[in-house]
Short mmCIF file of C-alpha atoms in Angstrom, two decimals:
data_model
loop_
_atom_site.label_atom_id
_atom_site.label_comp_id
_atom_site.label_asym_id
_atom_site.label_seq_id
_atom_site.Cartn_x
_atom_site.Cartn_y
_atom_site.Cartn_z
CA THR A 1 99.89 99.28 87.77
CA GLN A 2 97.38 101.03 90.27
CA LEU A 3 98.97 103.84 92.04
CA LEU A 4 97.87 105.03 95.30
CA GLU A 5 98.56 108.27 96.68
CA GLN A 6 98.77 109.41 100.23
CA SER A 7 98.81 113.14 101.63
CA PRO A 8 100.46 114.75 103.84
CA GLN A 9 103.39 112.61 103.92
CA PHE A 10 104.28 113.45 107.37
CA LEU A 11 101.95 115.27 109.83
CA SER A 12 102.71 116.70 113.03
CA ILE A 13 99.83 118.60 115.31
CA GLN A 14 99.24 118.98 118.66
CA GLU A 15 96.53 117.20 120.70
CA GLY A 16 92.83 118.36 120.46
CA GLU A 17 93.51 119.77 117.06
CA ASN A 18 91.39 117.95 114.04
CA LEU A 19 93.26 116.73 110.91
CA THR A 20 92.70 115.17 107.32
CA VAL A 21 94.56 112.71 105.37
CA TYR A 22 93.57 111.69 101.67
CA CYS A 23 94.04 108.54 99.64
CA ASN A 24 93.85 108.74 95.90
CA SER A 25 93.83 106.08 93.50
CA SER A 26 94.96 105.94 89.93
CA SER A 27 91.83 103.88 88.83
CA VAL A 28 88.54 102.83 90.90
CA PHE A 29 88.90 101.01 94.07
CA SER A 30 87.42 97.68 94.32
CA SER A 31 87.49 98.18 98.09
CA LEU A 32 89.15 100.48 100.12
CA GLN A 33 90.85 99.69 103.49
CA TRP A 34 92.42 102.46 106.17
CA TYR A 35 94.76 101.00 108.42
CA ARG A 36 96.84 102.10 111.55
CA GLN A 37 100.13 100.95 112.48
CA GLU A 38 102.07 101.96 115.58
CA PRO A 39 105.87 102.06 115.95
CA GLY A 40 107.05 98.27 116.20
CA GLU A 41 103.90 96.75 115.34
CA GLY A 42 101.69 95.37 112.52
CA PRO A 43 99.01 97.10 110.91
CA VAL A 44 95.64 97.23 112.07
CA LEU A 45 92.42 97.52 110.29
CA LEU A 46 90.37 100.49 110.92
CA VAL A 47 87.55 100.21 108.02
CA THR A 48 86.62 98.97 105.06
CA VAL A 49 84.34 101.10 102.33
CA VAL A 50 83.19 99.77 99.51
CA THR A 51 80.18 101.90 97.98
CA GLY A 52 80.81 105.17 96.68
CA GLY A 53 79.96 108.33 98.79
CA GLU A 54 80.11 105.96 101.79
CA VAL A 55 81.08 107.40 105.35
CA LYS A 56 81.48 105.67 108.27
CA LYS A 57 82.27 106.77 111.42
CA LEU A 58 84.63 105.42 114.39
CA LYS A 59 84.54 107.25 117.82
CA ARG A 60 87.11 110.56 116.59
CA LEU A 61 87.39 109.02 113.06
CA THR A 62 85.17 109.68 109.68
CA PHE A 63 85.78 107.91 106.67
CA GLN A 64 84.56 109.09 103.43
CA PHE A 65 84.60 107.47 100.15
CA GLY A 66 84.36 109.59 97.22
CA ASP A 67 81.32 109.06 94.57
CA ALA A 68 83.58 107.58 91.79
CA ARG A 69 85.60 105.55 94.28
CA LYS A 70 88.71 106.72 93.40
CA ASP A 71 89.27 109.05 96.33
CA SER A 72 88.71 108.87 99.88
CA SER A 73 89.45 110.92 102.99
CA LEU A 74 90.06 110.24 107.02
CA HIS A 75 89.08 112.92 109.19
CA ILE A 76 90.30 112.63 113.17
CA THR A 77 88.44 114.95 115.30
CA ALA A 78 90.31 116.26 118.65
CA ALA A 79 93.46 114.13 117.76
CA GLN A 80 94.96 112.38 120.77
CA PRO A 81 98.80 110.98 121.48
CA GLY A 82 97.27 107.85 121.14
CA ASP A 83 96.24 108.52 117.74
CA THR A 84 99.96 108.53 116.62
CA GLY A 85 101.22 106.30 113.78
CA LEU A 86 101.29 105.32 110.43
CA TYR A 87 97.97 105.39 108.34
CA LEU A 88 97.69 103.19 105.74
CA CYS A 89 95.28 102.93 102.89
CA ALA A 90 94.93 100.13 100.51
CA ASP A 91 92.78 98.28 97.88
CA ALA A 92 91.98 95.40 98.86
CA GLY A 93 90.20 93.78 95.91
CA ASN A 94 93.48 91.96 93.96
CA ASN A 95 92.83 88.42 94.20
CA ARG A 96 93.35 88.51 98.03
CA LYS A 97 96.44 91.02 97.82
CA LEU A 98 96.29 94.29 98.98
CA ILE A 99 97.68 97.48 97.24
CA TRP A 100 99.11 99.95 99.66
CA GLY A 101 99.60 103.80 99.51
CA LEU A 102 102.67 105.19 101.08
CA GLY A 103 101.33 106.10 104.10
CA THR A 104 100.72 109.39 106.29
CA SER A 105 102.79 109.49 109.16
CA LEU A 106 101.01 111.01 111.89
CA ALA A 107 102.56 112.48 115.34
CA VAL A 108 100.15 113.94 117.82
CA ASN A 109 102.15 116.25 120.49
CA PRO A 110 101.10 116.54 123.99
CA GLY B 1 89.10 86.50 116.62
CA ALA B 2 91.45 86.49 114.05
CA VAL B 3 94.71 86.79 115.96
CA VAL B 4 97.82 86.31 114.31
CA SER B 5 101.54 85.74 116.05
CA GLN B 6 105.37 86.13 115.27
CA HIS B 7 108.14 84.67 116.78
CA PRO B 8 110.68 85.94 117.09
CA SER B 9 109.54 89.46 117.72
CA ARG B 10 113.57 90.78 117.66
CA VAL B 11 116.30 88.94 116.27
CA ILE B 12 119.97 90.01 115.77
CA CYS B 13 122.27 87.67 113.93
CA LYS B 14 125.93 87.82 112.11
CA SER B 15 126.57 88.27 108.75
CA GLY B 16 126.30 85.18 106.79
CA THR B 17 124.02 83.08 109.00
CA SER B 18 120.21 82.17 108.39
CA VAL B 19 117.04 83.15 110.35
CA LYS B 20 114.15 81.63 110.70
CA ILE B 21 110.87 83.60 111.60
CA GLU B 22 107.50 81.88 112.63
CA CYS B 23 103.85 83.36 111.55
CA ARG B 24 101.09 81.83 113.12
CA SER B 25 97.21 81.84 112.91
CA LEU B 26 96.26 81.16 116.56
CA ASP B 27 92.48 80.91 116.53
CA PHE B 28 92.00 80.38 112.82
CA GLN B 29 93.05 78.07 109.67
CA ALA B 30 94.66 80.18 106.88
CA THR B 31 95.39 78.52 103.13
CA THR B 32 97.03 81.69 102.28
CA MET B 33 99.32 84.08 104.29
CA PHE B 34 101.62 86.82 103.23
CA TRP B 35 105.13 88.05 104.04
CA TYR B 36 106.07 91.59 104.17
CA ARG B 37 109.23 93.88 104.48
CA GLN B 38 108.93 97.40 105.87
CA PHE B 39 111.42 99.99 106.12
CA PRO B 40 111.31 102.76 108.92
CA LYS B 41 108.28 105.64 108.13
CA GLN B 42 107.58 103.55 104.64
CA SER B 43 104.61 101.27 103.55
CA LEU B 44 104.61 97.53 103.55
CA MET B 45 106.41 95.75 100.44
CA LEU B 46 104.73 92.47 99.28
CA MET B 47 107.48 89.95 99.46
CA ALA B 48 105.53 86.67 98.70
CA THR B 49 102.27 85.03 98.60
CA SER B 50 102.30 81.54 101.26
CA ASN B 51 100.10 78.92 100.04
CA GLU B 52 99.55 75.83 102.27
CA GLY B 53 100.71 72.73 100.31
CA SER B 54 102.10 74.36 97.51
CA LYS B 55 104.88 76.37 96.42
CA ALA B 56 105.25 80.55 97.58
CA THR B 57 104.43 82.92 95.05
CA TYR B 58 107.12 85.43 95.02
CA GLU B 59 106.87 89.02 94.19
CA GLN B 60 109.30 90.70 90.81
CA GLY B 61 112.43 91.15 92.75
CA VAL B 62 112.27 88.83 95.76
CA GLU B 63 114.72 86.19 95.34
CA LYS B 64 113.18 82.85 96.22
CA ASP B 65 116.63 81.19 96.94
CA LYS B 66 117.33 83.95 99.40
CA PHE B 67 113.82 84.40 101.34
CA LEU B 68 112.35 80.36 101.84
CA ILE B 69 108.87 80.06 102.70
CA ASN B 70 107.32 77.09 103.81
CA HIS B 71 103.69 76.58 104.81
CA ALA B 72 103.44 73.35 106.11
CA SER B 73 100.04 73.76 108.00
CA LEU B 74 96.98 75.43 108.17
CA THR B 75 98.14 77.71 110.65
CA LEU B 76 101.84 78.31 110.21
CA SER B 77 104.15 79.62 107.44
CA THR B 78 107.91 80.11 107.80
CA LEU B 79 109.88 82.66 106.63
CA THR B 80 113.99 82.07 106.30
CA VAL B 81 116.59 84.35 105.67
CA THR B 82 119.32 82.58 104.38
CA SER B 83 122.91 83.98 104.39
CA ALA B 84 121.75 87.12 105.69
CA HIS B 85 123.45 90.62 105.20
CA PRO B 86 123.45 93.57 106.80
CA GLU B 87 121.09 95.00 103.80
CA ASP B 88 118.35 92.29 105.04
CA SER B 89 117.97 94.08 107.89
CA SER B 90 114.15 95.20 108.22
CA PHE B 91 110.91 94.48 109.85
CA TYR B 92 109.47 91.87 108.41
CA ILE B 93 105.27 91.43 108.61
CA CYS B 94 103.16 88.59 108.08
CA SER B 95 99.65 88.34 107.50
CA ALA B 96 97.35 85.55 107.25
CA TYR B 97 93.85 85.59 104.90
CA ARG B 98 90.53 85.08 106.18
CA ARG B 99 87.05 86.21 105.13
CA GLU B 100 88.08 88.70 102.53
CA THR B 101 90.41 90.25 105.25
CA GLN B 102 94.31 90.19 105.78
CA TYR B 103 95.21 90.02 109.97
CA PHE B 104 98.51 91.13 110.61
CA GLY B 105 101.15 89.90 112.78
CA PRO B 106 102.87 92.16 115.17
CA GLY B 107 105.95 92.10 113.30
CA THR B 108 109.77 90.82 113.35
CA ARG B 109 112.51 93.45 113.48
CA LEU B 110 115.81 91.69 112.17
CA LEU B 111 119.34 93.01 112.57
CA VAL B 112 122.13 91.38 110.53
CA LEU B 113 125.51 92.73 111.97
#
């Protein structure tokens, strides 16, 4: 059974700081997705990465996929209060099902 | 495009009653929908896969007689929590599958008193 670990579990920072969160898998990802979920809402897909070594940018967010396709990182530059939420990684290749990490809960304080 | 809605967004009920939650794909058809449960500050836990025109597939440990799923059309799946108890209080989220992507609804907060 594939296990996804996310770290840190909780993170509280000040507005303007940079941060990186991580997602590590016990086995190779089929494809990796990152989601952000705001309190009381459903998750929203941020990005899908498939190729080892791939880097994708979404405004202030940079996503890296490890060469071996077993790990990924999400870096946020100059965090803003609107970035607050639960960041979830998931493996999207399991017969339409998603295998979820436990999430990183981020709080960006004004 | 790819908008999923849930109704109600929030429900409070008495112990022993049944509650129905609707999940609709508003601008696309979905043969497969998923139902999740989530506790505060935790990840999503898959409860079942809802297949249009056939029986739902439940994950291990999820009681199918407790959580009834009906996927009657290509745009609607319903989850009924039967004889709800306080331990069923949670955030329930659905998703609809389209083109290798799950699109999530906004969730339903259930509180059983």
